[in-house]
């Protein structure tokens, strides 16, 4: 998306090359990490696991337990219907929850102000069209992979700024005699009312939050047990334990399968202890 913005805003020649050099410098540590861990510098979890997450083939988070990840293109050739169904569900998910991304009151007011024709018959605001197009592209891009509004959060600062400017411009034309500070106060008050009446929420983490609260009592003891173990990988049913204990290991939740068969398939896990978080 940033590259699309650069091209559409006229970034060319040396400016584009300088931007590319800075981008490559910033991304190099991540590419190196991917190369060391996965053997592929441009590895993306979405392209090898998350396109099947939550489907009938791999319900829930079973995609993260798959021992032989499958590339998105291979799945598309093998099971196009699965990906089409997930993409359709993703488009419905994002479209039906846009008011949780930005309140409808702000979307309608800001969009109307930005898209209204300017004095002299000028066309709608170019930044607004660019933001709307970017939002649509992000929805289409994430629909086959991950259904979560947090992926759209990157646009919130730019969207909020452009909506503020658009509404402020309309207000300055309708109330030219008012002081700028008064117009800003009116705009801020109106925005606060909208946020209070129609607050935006980013859903999707309620279940994880509730599970974390329920498990919080047993986590410290499990972390202590995990840290006291000899060096080496650890198997655990807790998604938080490895992070909190600073240990390398494999997440193996209840119902994932037989631990003995896992150890036979992967000899490097043969002596790995299994630490359950829920033990007192």
Coordinates of N, CA and C in Angstrom, one line a residue, residues 7-238:
X7 N 3.4 6.1 -5.7 CA 3.2 6.2 -7.1 C 2.1 7.2 -7.5
X8 N 1.0 7.1 -6.7 CA -0.2 7.9 -7.0 C 0.1 9.4 -6.7
X9 N 1.0 9.6 -5.7 CA 1.3 11.0 -5.3 C 2.4 11.6 -6.1
X10 N 2.9 10.9 -7.1 CA 3.9 11.5 -8.0 C 5.4 11.2 -7.6
X11 N 5.6 10.3 -6.7 CA 7.0 10.0 -6.3 C 7.7 9.2 -7.5
X12 N 8.7 9.8 -8.0 CA 9.4 9.2 -9.2 C 10.9 9.3 -9.1
X13 N 11.6 8.7 -10.0 CA 13.0 8.9 -10.1 C 13.8 8.6 -8.9
X14 N 14.7 9.6 -8.6 CA 15.6 9.5 -7.4 C 14.9 9.4 -6.1
X15 N 13.8 10.1 -6.0 CA 13.0 10.1 -4.7 C 12.5 8.7 -4.5
X16 N 12.0 8.0 -5.5 CA 11.5 6.7 -5.4 C 12.7 5.7 -5.0
X17 N 13.8 5.9 -5.6 CA 15.0 5.1 -5.3 C 15.5 5.3 -3.9
X18 N 15.5 6.5 -3.4 CA 15.9 6.8 -2.0 C 14.9 6.1 -1.1
X19 N 13.6 6.2 -1.4 CA 12.6 5.6 -0.5 C 12.8 4.1 -0.5
X20 N 13.0 3.5 -1.7 CA 13.3 2.0 -1.8 C 14.5 1.6 -0.9
X21 N 15.5 2.4 -1.0 CA 16.7 2.1 -0.2 C 16.5 2.1 1.3
X22 N 15.8 3.1 1.8 CA 15.4 3.2 3.2 C 14.5 2.1 3.6
X23 N 13.6 1.7 2.7 CA 12.7 0.6 3.0 C 13.4 -0.7 3.1
X24 N 14.3 -0.9 2.2 CA 15.1 -2.2 2.2 C 16.0 -2.3 3.4
X25 N 16.6 -1.1 3.8 CA 17.4 -1.1 5.0 C 16.6 -1.4 6.3
X26 N 15.4 -0.9 6.4 CA 14.6 -1.2 7.5 C 14.0 -2.6 7.5
X27 N 13.8 -3.2 6.4 CA 13.2 -4.5 6.3 C 14.3 -5.6 6.3
X28 N 15.6 -5.3 6.1 CA 16.6 -6.3 6.0 C 16.7 -7.2 7.3
X29 N 16.6 -6.6 8.5 CA 16.7 -7.5 9.7 C 15.5 -8.6 9.7
X30 N 14.3 -8.2 9.3 CA 13.2 -9.1 9.2 C 13.4 -10.2 8.1
X31 N 13.9 -9.7 7.0 CA 14.2 -10.7 5.9 C 15.3 -11.7 6.4
X32 N 16.3 -11.2 7.1 CA 17.4 -12.1 7.6 C 16.8 -13.1 8.6
X33 N 15.9 -12.6 9.5 CA 15.3 -13.5 10.5 C 14.5 -14.5 9.8
X34 N 13.7 -14.2 8.8 CA 12.9 -15.2 8.0 C 13.8 -16.2 7.4
X35 N 14.9 -15.8 6.8 CA 15.8 -16.7 6.1 C 16.4 -17.7 7.1
X36 N 16.8 -17.2 8.3 CA 17.3 -18.1 9.3 C 16.3 -19.1 9.8
X37 N 15.1 -18.6 10.1 CA 14.1 -19.4 10.7 C 13.4 -20.4 9.7
X38 N 13.1 -19.8 8.5 CA 12.2 -20.6 7.6 C 13.0 -21.0 6.3
X39 N 14.1 -20.4 6.1 CA 14.8 -20.7 4.8 C 14.3 -19.8 3.7
X40 N 13.3 -18.9 3.9 CA 12.8 -18.1 2.9 C 12.8 -16.6 3.4
X41 N 13.5 -15.7 2.8 CA 13.6 -14.4 3.3 C 12.2 -13.6 3.3
X42 N 11.4 -14.0 2.3 CA 10.1 -13.3 2.2 C 8.9 -14.1 2.6
X43 N 9.2 -15.0 3.6 CA 8.1 -15.9 4.2 C 7.0 -15.0 4.8
X44 N 5.8 -15.4 4.6 CA 4.6 -14.7 5.2 C 3.7 -15.8 5.8
X45 N 3.4 -15.7 7.1 CA 2.5 -16.6 7.7 C 1.2 -16.7 7.0
X46 N 0.7 -15.6 6.6 CA -0.6 -15.6 5.9 C -0.6 -16.5 4.7
X47 N 0.5 -16.5 3.9 CA 0.5 -17.3 2.7 C 0.7 -18.7 2.9
X48 N 1.1 -19.2 4.1 CA 1.4 -20.6 4.3 C 0.4 -21.2 5.4
X49 N -0.3 -20.4 6.1 CA -1.2 -21.0 7.2 C -2.5 -20.3 7.3
X50 N -2.5 -19.0 7.3 CA -3.7 -18.3 7.7 C -4.8 -18.3 6.7
X51 N -4.5 -18.7 5.4 CA -5.5 -18.8 4.4 C -6.4 -19.9 4.6
X52 N -6.0 -20.9 5.4 CA -6.8 -22.1 5.8 C -7.3 -22.0 7.2
X53 N -6.9 -21.0 8.0 CA -7.4 -20.9 9.4 C -8.9 -20.6 9.4
X54 N -9.6 -21.4 10.2 CA -11.0 -21.2 10.4 C -11.9 -21.8 9.3
X55 N -11.3 -22.6 8.4 CA -12.1 -23.2 7.3 C -12.5 -24.6 7.8
X56 N -13.4 -25.2 7.0 CA -13.9 -26.6 7.3 C -12.7 -27.5 7.3
X57 N -11.7 -27.3 6.5 CA -10.5 -28.2 6.4 C -9.7 -28.1 7.7
X58 N -9.5 -26.9 8.2 CA -8.7 -26.6 9.4 C -9.4 -25.7 10.3
X59 N -10.4 -26.2 11.0 CA -11.2 -25.3 11.9 C -10.4 -24.7 13.0
X60 N -10.9 -23.6 13.5 CA -10.2 -22.9 14.7 C -8.8 -22.5 14.3
X61 N -7.9 -22.8 15.2 CA -6.5 -22.5 15.0 C -5.6 -23.7 14.6
X62 N -6.3 -24.7 14.1 CA -5.6 -25.9 13.7 C -4.5 -25.7 12.6
X63 N -4.7 -24.6 11.8 CA -3.7 -24.3 10.8 C -2.3 -24.0 11.4
X64 N -2.3 -23.6 12.6 CA -1.0 -23.3 13.3 C -0.3 -24.6 13.7
X65 N -1.0 -25.7 13.8 CA -0.4 -26.9 14.2 C 0.0 -27.8 13.0
X66 N -0.2 -27.3 11.8 CA 0.1 -28.1 10.7 C 1.6 -28.3 10.5
X67 N 2.0 -29.5 10.3 CA 3.5 -29.8 10.2 C 4.0 -29.6 8.8
X68 N 3.2 -29.5 7.8 CA 3.6 -29.3 6.5 C 2.8 -28.2 5.9
X69 N 3.2 -26.9 6.1 CA 2.4 -25.8 5.6 C 2.3 -25.8 4.1
X70 N 1.1 -25.3 3.6 CA 0.8 -25.3 2.2 C 0.7 -23.9 1.7
X71 N 1.4 -23.6 0.6 CA 1.4 -22.3 0.0 C 0.0 -21.9 -0.5
X72 N -0.3 -20.7 -0.4 CA -1.6 -20.2 -0.9 C -2.0 -20.6 -2.3
X73 N -1.0 -20.5 -3.2 CA -1.2 -20.9 -4.6 C -1.5 -22.3 -4.7
X74 N -0.9 -23.2 -4.0 CA -1.1 -24.6 -4.1 C -2.5 -24.9 -3.6
X75 N -3.0 -24.3 -2.5 CA -4.3 -24.5 -2.0 C -5.3 -24.0 -3.0
X76 N -5.0 -22.9 -3.7 CA -6.0 -22.4 -4.6 C -6.2 -23.3 -5.8
X77 N -5.1 -24.0 -6.2 CA -5.3 -25.0 -7.3 C -6.0 -26.3 -6.7
X78 N -5.7 -26.7 -5.5 CA -6.3 -27.9 -4.9 C -7.7 -27.7 -4.5
X79 N -8.0 -26.7 -3.8 CA -9.3 -26.4 -3.2 C -9.8 -25.0 -3.4
X80 N -10.0 -24.6 -4.6 CA -10.4 -23.2 -4.8 C -11.7 -22.8 -4.1
X81 N -12.6 -23.8 -3.9 CA -13.9 -23.5 -3.3 C -13.7 -23.1 -1.8
X82 N -12.7 -23.7 -1.1 CA -12.5 -23.3 0.3 C -12.0 -21.9 0.4
X83 N -11.1 -21.5 -0.5 CA -10.7 -20.1 -0.4 C -11.7 -19.1 -0.9
X84 N -12.5 -19.5 -1.9 CA -13.6 -18.6 -2.3 C -14.6 -18.4 -1.2
X85 N -14.9 -19.4 -0.5 CA -15.9 -19.3 0.6 C -15.3 -18.4 1.7
X86 N -14.0 -18.6 2.0 CA -13.4 -17.8 3.1 C -13.3 -16.3 2.7
X87 N -13.0 -16.1 1.4 CA -13.0 -14.7 0.9 C -14.3 -14.0 1.0
X88 N -15.4 -14.8 0.6 CA -16.7 -14.2 0.7 C -17.1 -13.9 2.1
X89 N -16.8 -14.8 3.0 CA -17.0 -14.6 4.5 C -16.3 -13.4 5.0
X90 N -15.0 -13.2 4.5 CA -14.2 -12.1 4.9 C -14.8 -10.8 4.5
X91 N -15.2 -10.7 3.2 CA -15.8 -9.5 2.7 C -17.1 -9.1 3.5
X92 N -17.9 -10.1 3.9 CA -19.1 -9.8 4.7 C -18.6 -9.3 6.1
X93 N -17.6 -10.0 6.6 CA -17.1 -9.7 8.0 C -16.7 -8.2 8.0
X94 N -15.9 -7.8 7.1 CA -15.3 -6.4 7.2 C -16.4 -5.4 6.9
X95 N -17.3 -5.7 5.9 CA -18.3 -4.7 5.5 C -19.3 -4.5 6.7
X96 N -19.7 -5.6 7.4 CA -20.7 -5.5 8.4 C -20.1 -4.9 9.7
X97 N -18.8 -4.7 9.8 CA -18.2 -4.2 11.0 C -17.4 -2.9 10.8
X98 N -17.7 -2.2 9.8 CA -17.0 -1.0 9.5 C -17.3 0.1 10.6
X99 N -18.5 0.0 11.2 CA -18.8 0.9 12.3 C -18.0 0.6 13.6
X100 N -17.4 -0.6 13.7 CA -16.5 -0.9 14.8 C -15.1 -0.4 14.5
X101 N -14.8 0.0 13.2 CA -13.5 0.5 12.8 C -13.6 2.1 13.0
X102 N -14.6 2.7 12.6 CA -14.8 4.1 12.7 C -16.3 4.3 12.9
X103 N -16.8 5.1 13.9 CA -18.3 5.2 14.1 C -19.0 5.7 12.8
X104 N -20.2 5.2 12.6 CA -20.9 5.6 11.4 C -21.2 7.1 11.3
X105 N -21.3 7.7 12.5 CA -21.6 9.1 12.5 C -20.4 9.9 11.8
X106 N -19.2 9.5 12.2 CA -18.0 10.1 11.6 C -17.8 9.7 10.1
X107 N -18.1 8.5 9.8 CA -17.9 8.0 8.4 C -18.9 8.8 7.5
X108 N -20.1 8.9 7.9 CA -21.1 9.6 7.1 C -20.8 11.1 7.0
X109 N -20.6 11.7 8.1 CA -20.3 13.2 8.1 C -19.1 13.5 7.4
X110 N -18.0 12.8 7.7 CA -16.7 13.1 7.0 C -16.8 12.7 5.6
X111 N -17.3 11.6 5.2 CA -17.4 11.2 3.8 C -18.2 12.2 3.0
X112 N -19.4 12.6 3.6 CA -20.2 13.6 2.8 C -19.5 14.9 2.6
X113 N -18.8 15.4 3.7 CA -18.1 16.6 3.6 C -16.9 16.5 2.6
X114 N -16.2 15.4 2.6 CA -15.1 15.2 1.7 C -15.5 15.0 0.2
X115 N -16.6 14.3 0.0 CA -17.0 14.0 -1.4 C -17.9 15.1 -2.0
X116 N -18.4 16.0 -1.2 CA -19.1 17.1 -1.8 C -18.3 18.0 -2.7
X117 N -18.9 18.5 -3.8 CA -18.1 19.2 -4.7 C -17.6 20.5 -4.1
X118 N -16.4 20.9 -4.4 CA -15.8 22.1 -3.9 C -16.3 23.4 -4.6
X119 N -16.1 24.5 -4.1 CA -16.4 25.8 -4.8 C -15.8 25.8 -6.2
X120 N -16.6 26.3 -7.1 CA -16.1 26.3 -8.5 C -16.2 25.0 -9.2
X121 N -16.9 24.0 -8.6 CA -17.2 22.7 -9.3 C -16.0 21.8 -9.2
X122 N -15.1 22.0 -8.3 CA -13.9 21.1 -8.3 C -14.3 19.7 -7.8
X123 N -13.6 18.7 -8.2 CA -13.9 17.3 -7.9 C -13.7 17.0 -6.4
X124 N -14.2 15.9 -5.9 CA -14.0 15.5 -4.5 C -12.5 15.4 -4.1
X125 N -12.3 15.4 -2.9 CA -10.9 15.4 -2.3 C -10.2 14.2 -2.8
X126 N -9.0 14.4 -3.3 CA -8.2 13.3 -3.8 C -7.7 12.4 -2.6
X127 N -7.3 13.0 -1.5 CA -6.9 12.1 -0.3 C -8.0 11.2 0.1
X128 N -9.3 11.7 0.1 CA -10.4 10.9 0.5 C -10.6 9.7 -0.4
X129 N -10.5 10.0 -1.7 CA -10.6 8.9 -2.7 C -9.5 7.9 -2.5
X130 N -8.3 8.4 -2.2 CA -7.2 7.5 -2.0 C -7.3 6.6 -0.8
X131 N -7.8 7.2 0.3 CA -8.1 6.5 1.5 C -9.2 5.4 1.3
X132 N -10.3 5.8 0.6 CA -11.4 4.9 0.4 C -10.9 3.7 -0.5
X133 N -10.1 4.0 -1.5 CA -9.6 3.0 -2.3 C -8.6 2.0 -1.6
X134 N -7.8 2.6 -0.7 CA -6.9 1.8 0.1 C -7.6 0.9 1.1
X135 N -8.7 1.5 1.7 CA -9.5 0.7 2.6 C -10.1 -0.5 1.9
X136 N -10.6 -0.3 0.7 CA -11.2 -1.4 -0.1 C -10.2 -2.4 -0.5
X137 N -9.0 -2.0 -0.9 CA -7.9 -2.9 -1.2 C -7.5 -3.7 0.0
X138 N -7.4 -3.1 1.2 CA -7.0 -3.8 2.4 C -8.1 -4.9 2.7
X139 N -9.3 -4.5 2.6 CA -10.4 -5.5 2.8 C -10.3 -6.7 1.9
X140 N -10.1 -6.4 0.6 CA -10.0 -7.5 -0.4 C -8.7 -8.3 -0.1
X141 N -7.6 -7.7 0.3 CA -6.4 -8.4 0.5 C -6.4 -9.3 1.7
X142 N -7.1 -8.9 2.8 CA -7.2 -9.7 4.0 C -8.4 -10.7 4.0
X143 N -9.3 -10.5 3.2 CA -10.5 -11.4 3.2 C -10.2 -12.9 3.1
X144 N -9.2 -13.3 2.2 CA -8.9 -14.7 2.1 C -8.0 -15.2 3.3
X145 N -7.5 -14.3 4.1 CA -6.5 -14.7 5.1 C -7.0 -14.6 6.5
X146 N -7.2 -13.4 7.0 CA -7.5 -13.1 8.4 C -8.6 -12.1 8.6
X147 N -9.6 -12.5 9.3 CA -10.8 -11.6 9.5 C -10.6 -11.0 10.9
X148 N -10.0 -9.8 10.9 CA -9.8 -9.0 12.1 C -9.7 -7.6 11.8
X149 N -10.4 -6.7 12.4 CA -10.4 -5.3 12.1 C -9.1 -4.6 12.5
X150 N -8.2 -5.3 13.3 CA -7.0 -4.7 13.6 C -6.1 -4.4 12.3
X151 N -6.4 -5.2 11.3 CA -5.6 -5.1 10.1 C -5.9 -3.7 9.4
X152 N -7.0 -3.1 9.7 CA -7.4 -1.9 9.1 C -7.0 -0.7 10.0
X153 N -6.5 -1.0 11.2 CA -6.2 0.1 12.1 C -5.1 1.0 11.6
X154 N -4.3 0.6 10.7 CA -3.2 1.4 10.2 C -3.7 2.6 9.4
X155 N -5.0 2.6 9.0 CA -5.5 3.7 8.2 C -6.2 4.7 9.1
X156 N -6.4 4.3 10.4 CA -7.2 5.2 11.3 C -6.6 6.6 11.4
X157 N -5.3 6.8 11.7 CA -4.8 8.1 11.8 C -5.0 9.0 10.6
X158 N -4.7 8.4 9.4 CA -4.9 9.2 8.2 C -6.3 9.5 7.9
X159 N -7.2 8.5 8.2 CA -8.6 8.7 8.0 C -9.2 9.8 8.9
X160 N -8.8 9.7 10.2 CA -9.3 10.7 11.1 C -8.8 12.1 10.8
X161 N -7.6 12.2 10.3 CA -7.1 13.5 9.9 C -7.8 14.1 8.7
X162 N -8.0 13.3 7.7 CA -8.7 13.8 6.5 C -10.1 14.1 6.8
X163 N -10.8 13.3 7.6 CA -12.2 13.6 7.9 C -12.3 14.9 8.7
X164 N -11.4 15.1 9.6 CA -11.3 16.3 10.4 C -11.1 17.5 9.4
X165 N -10.2 17.5 8.5 CA -10.0 18.6 7.6 C -11.2 18.8 6.7
X166 N -11.8 17.7 6.2 CA -12.9 17.9 5.3 C -14.1 18.6 6.1
X167 N -14.4 18.1 7.3 CA -15.5 18.7 8.0 C -15.2 20.2 8.4
X168 N -13.9 20.4 8.8 CA -13.5 21.7 9.2 C -13.6 22.7 8.0
X169 N -13.3 22.3 6.8 CA -13.4 23.1 5.6 C -14.9 23.5 5.4
X170 N -15.8 22.5 5.5 CA -17.2 22.8 5.3 C -17.7 23.8 6.4
X171 N -17.2 23.6 7.6 CA -17.7 24.4 8.7 C -17.2 25.8 8.5
X172 N -16.0 26.0 8.0 CA -15.4 27.4 7.8 C -16.2 28.1 6.7
X173 N -16.8 27.4 5.7 CA -17.5 28.0 4.7 C -18.9 28.4 5.2
X174 N -19.5 27.5 6.1 CA -20.8 27.8 6.6 C -20.8 28.8 7.7
X175 N -19.7 28.9 8.4 CA -19.6 29.8 9.6 C -18.3 30.7 9.4
X176 N -18.3 31.5 8.3 CA -17.0 32.2 8.1 C -16.7 33.3 9.1
X177 N -17.8 33.8 9.8 CA -17.5 34.8 10.8 C -17.0 34.3 12.1
X178 N -17.1 33.0 12.3 CA -16.7 32.4 13.6 C -15.2 32.3 13.7
X179 N -14.6 32.5 14.9 CA -13.2 32.4 15.1 C -12.7 30.9 14.8
X180 N -11.5 30.7 14.3 CA -11.0 29.3 14.1 C -11.1 28.5 15.4
X181 N -10.8 29.1 16.5 CA -10.8 28.4 17.8 C -12.3 27.9 18.1
X182 N -13.2 28.8 17.8 CA -14.6 28.4 18.0 C -15.1 27.3 17.1
X183 N -14.6 27.3 15.8 CA -15.0 26.2 14.9 C -14.3 24.9 15.3
X184 N -13.1 25.0 15.8 CA -12.4 23.8 16.3 C -13.1 23.2 17.5
X185 N -13.6 24.1 18.4 CA -14.3 23.6 19.6 C -15.6 23.0 19.2
X186 N -16.3 23.5 18.2 CA -17.6 22.9 17.8 C -17.3 21.6 17.2
X187 N -16.3 21.5 16.4 CA -15.9 20.2 15.7 C -15.5 19.2 16.7
X188 N -14.7 19.6 17.7 CA -14.3 18.6 18.7 C -15.5 18.1 19.6
X189 N -16.4 19.0 19.9 CA -17.5 18.7 20.7 C -18.4 17.7 19.9
X190 N -18.7 18.0 18.6 CA -19.5 17.1 17.8 C -18.9 15.7 17.7
X191 N -17.5 15.7 17.5 CA -16.9 14.4 17.4 C -16.9 13.6 18.7
X192 N -16.8 14.3 19.9 CA -16.9 13.7 21.2 C -18.3 13.1 21.4
X193 N -19.4 13.8 20.9 CA -20.7 13.3 21.1 C -20.9 12.0 20.2
X194 N -20.4 12.1 19.0 CA -20.5 10.9 18.1 C -19.8 9.7 18.7
X195 N -18.6 9.9 19.3 CA -17.8 8.8 19.9 C -18.5 8.3 21.1
X196 N -19.2 9.1 21.9 CA -19.9 8.7 23.1 C -21.1 7.9 22.7
X197 N -21.9 8.3 21.7 CA -23.1 7.7 21.3 C -22.9 6.4 20.5
X198 N -21.9 6.5 19.6 CA -21.6 5.3 18.8 C -20.1 5.0 18.8
X199 N -19.6 4.5 20.0 CA -18.2 4.2 20.1 C -17.8 3.1 19.2
X200 N -16.6 3.2 18.7 CA -16.0 2.2 17.8 C -15.3 1.1 18.7
X201 N -15.4 -0.1 18.3 CA -14.7 -1.2 19.0 C -14.1 -2.1 18.0
X202 N -12.9 -2.6 18.4 CA -12.2 -3.6 17.6 C -12.5 -5.0 18.1
X203 N -13.4 -5.7 17.6 CA -13.8 -7.0 18.1 C -12.8 -8.1 17.7
X204 N -12.9 -9.2 18.3 CA -12.1 -10.4 17.9 C -11.3 -10.9 18.9
X205 N -11.1 -10.2 20.0 CA -10.1 -10.7 21.1 C -10.9 -10.9 22.4
X206 N -12.2 -10.9 22.4 CA -12.9 -11.0 23.6 C -12.7 -12.4 24.2
X207 N -12.8 -13.5 23.4 CA -12.6 -14.8 23.9 C -11.2 -15.0 24.4
X208 N -10.2 -14.5 23.7 CA -8.8 -14.6 24.2 C -8.6 -13.9 25.5
X209 N -9.2 -12.7 25.6 CA -9.1 -12.0 26.9 C -9.7 -12.7 28.0
X210 N -10.9 -13.3 27.8 CA -11.6 -14.0 28.9 C -10.8 -15.2 29.3
X211 N -10.2 -15.9 28.3 CA -9.4 -17.1 28.6 C -8.2 -16.7 29.4
X212 N -7.6 -15.6 29.0 CA -6.4 -15.1 29.7 C -6.7 -14.8 31.2
X213 N -7.8 -14.1 31.4 CA -8.2 -13.8 32.8 C -8.5 -15.0 33.6
X214 N -9.2 -16.0 33.0 CA -9.5 -17.2 33.7 C -8.2 -18.0 34.0
X215 N -7.2 -18.0 33.2 CA -6.0 -18.7 33.4 C -4.9 -18.0 34.2
X216 N -5.1 -16.7 34.5 CA -4.1 -15.9 35.1 C -3.6 -16.4 36.4
X217 N -4.5 -17.1 37.2 CA -4.1 -17.6 38.5 C -3.0 -18.7 38.4
X218 N -3.1 -19.5 37.4 CA -2.1 -20.6 37.3 C -0.9 -20.3 36.5
X219 N -0.9 -19.1 35.8 CA 0.3 -18.8 34.9 C 1.6 -18.6 35.7
X220 N 1.7 -17.9 36.8 CA 2.9 -17.6 37.4 C 3.6 -18.9 37.9
X221 N 2.9 -19.9 38.4 CA 3.5 -21.1 38.9 C 4.0 -21.9 37.7
X222 N 3.2 -21.9 36.6 CA 3.7 -22.6 35.4 C 4.9 -22.0 34.8
X223 N 5.0 -20.7 34.8 CA 6.2 -20.0 34.3 C 7.4 -20.4 35.2
X224 N 7.2 -20.5 36.5 CA 8.3 -20.9 37.4 C 8.8 -22.3 37.1
X225 N 7.8 -23.2 36.9 CA 8.2 -24.6 36.5 C 8.9 -24.6 35.2
X226 N 8.5 -23.9 34.3 CA 9.1 -23.9 32.9 C 10.5 -23.3 33.0
X227 N 10.8 -22.3 33.8 CA 12.1 -21.7 33.9 C 13.1 -22.6 34.6
X228 N 12.6 -23.5 35.5 CA 13.4 -24.4 36.2 C 13.8 -25.6 35.5
X229 N 13.3 -25.9 34.3 CA 13.6 -27.0 33.5 C 15.0 -26.9 32.8
X230 N 15.6 -28.0 32.5 CA 16.9 -27.9 31.8 C 16.8 -27.3 30.5
X231 N 17.9 -26.8 29.9 CA 17.8 -26.1 28.6 C 17.2 -27.1 27.5
X232 N 16.5 -26.5 26.5 CA 15.9 -27.3 25.5 C 14.5 -26.9 25.2
X233 N 13.9 -27.4 24.1 CA 12.5 -27.1 23.8 C 11.5 -27.7 24.8
X234 N 10.4 -27.0 25.0 CA 9.4 -27.4 25.9 C 8.1 -27.5 25.1
X235 N 7.3 -28.5 25.5 CA 5.9 -28.7 24.9 C 4.9 -28.2 26.0
X236 N 3.9 -27.5 25.5 CA 3.0 -26.9 26.5 C 1.6 -26.7 25.8
X237 N 0.6 -26.7 26.6 CA -0.8 -26.5 26.1 C -1.2 -25.0 26.2
X238 N -0.2 -24.2 26.7 CA -0.5 -22.7 26.9 C 0.1 -21.9 25.8

